[in-house]
Amino acid sequence: MSSKAPKNAAPHPEEEKTSAPKDPKKTSAGGAAASSGPSFQALAYSWLAVHTLAETAVSLPWELPAGDTFTRLYTEASFAVDDIVARTSGDAYGFIQAKRRAALSDTPDSPLGSTFEQFVRLYDDHHARPLPETTPSRALDPTKDRMILAVGNATGPLEFNVTSVLRRLRDLWPASPGQCAVTQGERDALANLVRLVRFHWKKLKGTFPRWD
């Protein structure tokens, strides 16, 4: 992977714009998302751009540290999750995949399934290897980096059950599955997510992942 910054960066007013080549390893998943919903991707980018210009006047989303601001936005970046990448003043990254519609599903080629394929590839690319533009160079940091599915129209199970399960997984890790899913809806959501991760990890690595 290139050590330069991703292309099409929208810099903070005080920073210089940089660019980088596209990643030749990218599959069709990211391109399909861009071709099927560029208008929603543009809306998501505009929303983030407003946060960038507002600086500390608004709080950042995704439970990022208080006082942090967005300093750079990248579109169609050279990461596995490529629609939008947001970098903060605290050196945190938000990797955003934009989908106009998505629903809870364990089908690998569904909108949710294709997004999780990109999440799996991003984790594989950078759970041990440095991200570009980090100072000092570092890999993905679960305490501050975020993988985000931005959805224009989500069903209730995706909006509520998946969100609560993923938040609990992050906060209680390494908890058992039973501790992360409390209601039946959450258990169903977790089962779907686990099936997607296992499928895409097996496809990528040839073996199933371990829970730990």
mmCIF file of N, CA and C in Angstrom, residues 35-89:
data_model
loop_
_atom_site.group_PDB
_atom_site.id
_atom_site.type_symbol
_atom_site.label_atom_id
_atom_site.label_comp_id
_atom_site.label_asym_id
_atom_site.label_seq_id
_atom_site.Cartn_x
_atom_site.Cartn_y
_atom_site.Cartn_z
ATOM 1 N N SER A 35 -20.736 3.891 -7.766
ATOM 2 C CA SER A 35 -21.566 4.041 -8.945
ATOM 3 C C SER A 35 -23.050 3.962 -8.615
ATOM 4 N N SER A 36 -23.401 3.251 -7.536
ATOM 5 C CA SER A 36 -24.815 3.080 -7.214
ATOM 6 C C SER A 36 -25.367 4.207 -6.351
ATOM 7 N N GLY A 37 -24.539 4.944 -5.666
ATOM 8 C CA GLY A 37 -25.084 5.972 -4.793
ATOM 9 C C GLY A 37 -24.196 7.175 -4.592
ATOM 10 N N PRO A 38 -23.679 7.778 -5.673
ATOM 11 C CA PRO A 38 -22.774 8.914 -5.481
ATOM 12 C C PRO A 38 -23.454 10.111 -4.851
ATOM 13 N N SER A 39 -24.769 10.302 -5.097
ATOM 14 C CA SER A 39 -25.429 11.468 -4.533
ATOM 15 C C SER A 39 -25.505 11.376 -3.015
ATOM 16 N N PHE A 40 -25.768 10.179 -2.479
ATOM 17 C CA PHE A 40 -25.776 10.042 -1.025
ATOM 18 C C PHE A 40 -24.362 10.183 -0.467
ATOM 19 N N GLN A 41 -23.379 9.645 -1.171
ATOM 20 C CA GLN A 41 -21.994 9.818 -0.743
ATOM 21 C C GLN A 41 -21.640 11.304 -0.676
ATOM 22 N N ALA A 42 -22.105 12.081 -1.655
ATOM 23 C CA ALA A 42 -21.854 13.520 -1.651
ATOM 24 C C ALA A 42 -22.534 14.193 -0.470
ATOM 25 N N LEU A 43 -23.744 13.752 -0.124
ATOM 26 C CA LEU A 43 -24.424 14.302 1.043
ATOM 27 C C LEU A 43 -23.649 14.009 2.325
ATOM 28 N N ALA A 44 -23.171 12.763 2.439
ATOM 29 C CA ALA A 44 -22.384 12.394 3.620
ATOM 30 C C ALA A 44 -21.116 13.222 3.701
ATOM 31 N N TYR A 45 -20.465 13.421 2.562
ATOM 32 C CA TYR A 45 -19.245 14.230 2.531
ATOM 33 C C TYR A 45 -19.544 15.676 2.938
ATOM 34 N N SER A 46 -20.656 16.216 2.441
ATOM 35 C CA SER A 46 -21.014 17.592 2.776
ATOM 36 C C SER A 46 -21.272 17.753 4.272
ATOM 37 N N TRP A 47 -21.937 16.753 4.857
ATOM 38 C CA TRP A 47 -22.202 16.783 6.302
ATOM 39 C C TRP A 47 -20.893 16.819 7.086
ATOM 40 N N LEU A 48 -19.933 16.006 6.654
ATOM 41 C CA LEU A 48 -18.637 15.993 7.324
ATOM 42 C C LEU A 48 -17.862 17.283 7.071
ATOM 43 N N ALA A 49 -18.012 17.845 5.882
ATOM 44 C CA ALA A 49 -17.322 19.096 5.567
ATOM 45 C C ALA A 49 -17.806 20.228 6.469
ATOM 46 N N VAL A 50 -19.107 20.242 6.776
ATOM 47 C CA VAL A 50 -19.636 21.252 7.696
ATOM 48 C C VAL A 50 -18.994 21.096 9.072
ATOM 49 N N HIS A 51 -18.865 19.839 9.538
ATOM 50 C CA HIS A 51 -18.184 19.602 10.812
ATOM 51 C C HIS A 51 -16.739 20.084 10.759
ATOM 52 N N THR A 52 -16.086 19.887 9.627
ATOM 53 C CA THR A 52 -14.695 20.309 9.481
ATOM 54 C C THR A 52 -14.574 21.821 9.600
ATOM 55 N N LEU A 53 -15.449 22.542 8.904
ATOM 56 C CA LEU A 53 -15.391 24.001 8.930
ATOM 57 C C LEU A 53 -15.807 24.564 10.283
ATOM 58 N N ALA A 54 -16.706 23.849 10.975
ATOM 59 C CA ALA A 54 -17.181 24.334 12.274
ATOM 60 C C ALA A 54 -16.129 24.192 13.366
ATOM 61 N N GLU A 55 -15.132 23.340 13.154
ATOM 62 C CA GLU A 55 -14.068 23.091 14.126
ATOM 63 C C GLU A 55 -14.664 22.728 15.491
ATOM 64 N N THR A 56 -14.321 23.430 16.539
ATOM 65 C CA THR A 56 -14.757 23.046 17.888
ATOM 66 C C THR A 56 -16.172 23.537 18.223
ATOM 67 N N ALA A 57 -16.840 24.204 17.284
ATOM 68 C CA ALA A 57 -18.197 24.687 17.560
ATOM 69 C C ALA A 57 -19.207 23.545 17.629
ATOM 70 N N VAL A 58 -18.869 22.384 17.077
ATOM 71 C CA VAL A 58 -19.748 21.215 17.153
ATOM 72 C C VAL A 58 -18.931 20.014 17.620
ATOM 73 N N SER A 59 -19.605 19.079 18.266
ATOM 74 C CA SER A 59 -18.941 17.854 18.698
ATOM 75 C C SER A 59 -18.860 16.869 17.537
ATOM 76 N N LEU A 60 -17.770 16.112 17.482
ATOM 77 C CA LEU A 60 -17.620 15.128 16.423
ATOM 78 C C LEU A 60 -18.527 13.929 16.669
ATOM 79 N N PRO A 61 -18.943 13.248 15.607
ATOM 80 C CA PRO A 61 -19.767 12.044 15.758
ATOM 81 C C PRO A 61 -18.926 10.846 16.179
ATOM 82 N N TRP A 62 -19.585 9.688 16.328
ATOM 83 C CA TRP A 62 -18.935 8.387 16.530
ATOM 84 C C TRP A 62 -18.175 8.291 17.846
ATOM 85 N N GLU A 63 -18.580 9.131 18.823
ATOM 86 C CA GLU A 63 -17.972 9.088 20.156
ATOM 87 C C GLU A 63 -16.463 9.318 20.090
ATOM 88 N N LEU A 64 -16.045 10.182 19.175
ATOM 89 C CA LEU A 64 -14.641 10.586 19.115
ATOM 90 C C LEU A 64 -14.338 11.534 20.278
ATOM 91 N N PRO A 65 -13.068 11.655 20.667
ATOM 92 C CA PRO A 65 -12.725 12.456 21.852
ATOM 93 C C PRO A 65 -13.223 13.898 21.769
ATOM 94 N N ALA A 66 -13.711 14.389 22.888
ATOM 95 C CA ALA A 66 -14.151 15.782 22.962
ATOM 96 C C ALA A 66 -12.976 16.711 22.678
ATOM 97 N N GLY A 67 -13.229 17.739 21.920
ATOM 98 C CA GLY A 67 -12.181 18.698 21.592
ATOM 99 C C GLY A 67 -11.465 18.413 20.291
ATOM 100 N N ASP A 68 -11.587 17.193 19.772
ATOM 101 C CA ASP A 68 -10.999 16.879 18.469
ATOM 102 C C ASP A 68 -11.802 17.558 17.359
ATOM 103 N N THR A 69 -11.138 17.851 16.269
ATOM 104 C CA THR A 69 -11.791 18.401 15.078
ATOM 105 C C THR A 69 -11.353 17.603 13.858
ATOM 106 N N PHE A 70 -12.169 17.621 12.817
ATOM 107 C CA PHE A 70 -11.747 17.023 11.560
ATOM 108 C C PHE A 70 -10.736 17.947 10.891
ATOM 109 N N THR A 71 -9.642 17.387 10.430
ATOM 110 C CA THR A 71 -8.616 18.179 9.749
ATOM 111 C C THR A 71 -8.495 17.843 8.272
ATOM 112 N N ARG A 72 -8.889 16.626 7.883
ATOM 113 C CA ARG A 72 -8.835 16.239 6.475
ATOM 114 C C ARG A 72 -9.974 15.280 6.146
ATOM 115 N N LEU A 73 -10.489 15.426 4.944
ATOM 116 C CA LEU A 73 -11.453 14.485 4.385
ATOM 117 C C LEU A 73 -10.916 13.985 3.055
ATOM 118 N N TYR A 74 -10.972 12.674 2.867
ATOM 119 C CA TYR A 74 -10.545 12.072 1.615
ATOM 120 C C TYR A 74 -11.733 11.352 0.979
ATOM 121 N N THR A 75 -11.835 11.396 -0.358
ATOM 122 C CA THR A 75 -12.869 10.644 -1.062
ATOM 123 C C THR A 75 -12.224 9.642 -2.006
ATOM 124 N N GLU A 76 -12.889 8.494 -2.174
ATOM 125 C CA GLU A 76 -12.359 7.429 -3.035
ATOM 126 C C GLU A 76 -10.893 7.193 -2.728
ATOM 127 N N ALA A 77 -10.607 6.999 -1.457
ATOM 128 C CA ALA A 77 -9.236 6.913 -0.968
ATOM 129 C C ALA A 77 -8.643 5.532 -1.237
ATOM 130 N N SER A 78 -7.339 5.421 -1.047
ATOM 131 C CA SER A 78 -6.638 4.160 -1.320
ATOM 132 C C SER A 78 -6.657 3.248 -0.098
ATOM 133 N N PHE A 79 -7.840 3.117 0.518
ATOM 134 C CA PHE A 79 -8.061 2.181 1.606
ATOM 135 C C PHE A 79 -9.144 1.197 1.178
ATOM 136 N N ALA A 80 -9.231 0.075 1.862
ATOM 137 C CA ALA A 80 -10.282 -0.890 1.546
ATOM 138 C C ALA A 80 -11.668 -0.291 1.756
ATOM 139 N N VAL A 81 -11.840 0.520 2.792
ATOM 140 C CA VAL A 81 -13.079 1.279 3.002
ATOM 141 C C VAL A 81 -12.804 2.670 2.448
ATOM 142 N N ASP A 82 -13.432 3.006 1.309
ATOM 143 C CA ASP A 82 -12.868 4.070 0.495
ATOM 144 C C ASP A 82 -13.787 5.227 0.160
ATOM 145 N N ASP A 83 -15.077 5.173 0.501
ATOM 146 C CA ASP A 83 -15.947 6.263 0.070
ATOM 147 C C ASP A 83 -15.489 7.598 0.644
ATOM 148 N N ILE A 84 -15.330 7.638 1.961
ATOM 149 C CA ILE A 84 -14.842 8.845 2.639
ATOM 150 C C ILE A 84 -13.939 8.399 3.784
ATOM 151 N N VAL A 85 -12.819 9.068 3.953
ATOM 152 C CA VAL A 85 -11.965 8.853 5.120
ATOM 153 C C VAL A 85 -11.785 10.206 5.798
ATOM 154 N N ALA A 86 -12.109 10.269 7.071
ATOM 155 C CA ALA A 86 -11.983 11.502 7.845
ATOM 156 C C ALA A 86 -10.857 11.337 8.858
ATOM 157 N N ARG A 87 -9.979 12.325 8.924
ATOM 158 C CA ARG A 87 -8.899 12.310 9.904
ATOM 159 C C ARG A 87 -9.103 13.457 10.883
ATOM 160 N N THR A 88 -8.811 13.233 12.157
ATOM 161 C CA THR A 88 -9.037 14.244 13.177
ATOM 162 C C THR A 88 -7.721 14.833 13.679
ATOM 163 N N SER A 89 -7.861 15.914 14.425
ATOM 164 C CA SER A 89 -6.695 16.557 15.022
ATOM 165 C C SER A 89 -6.015 15.664 16.045
#
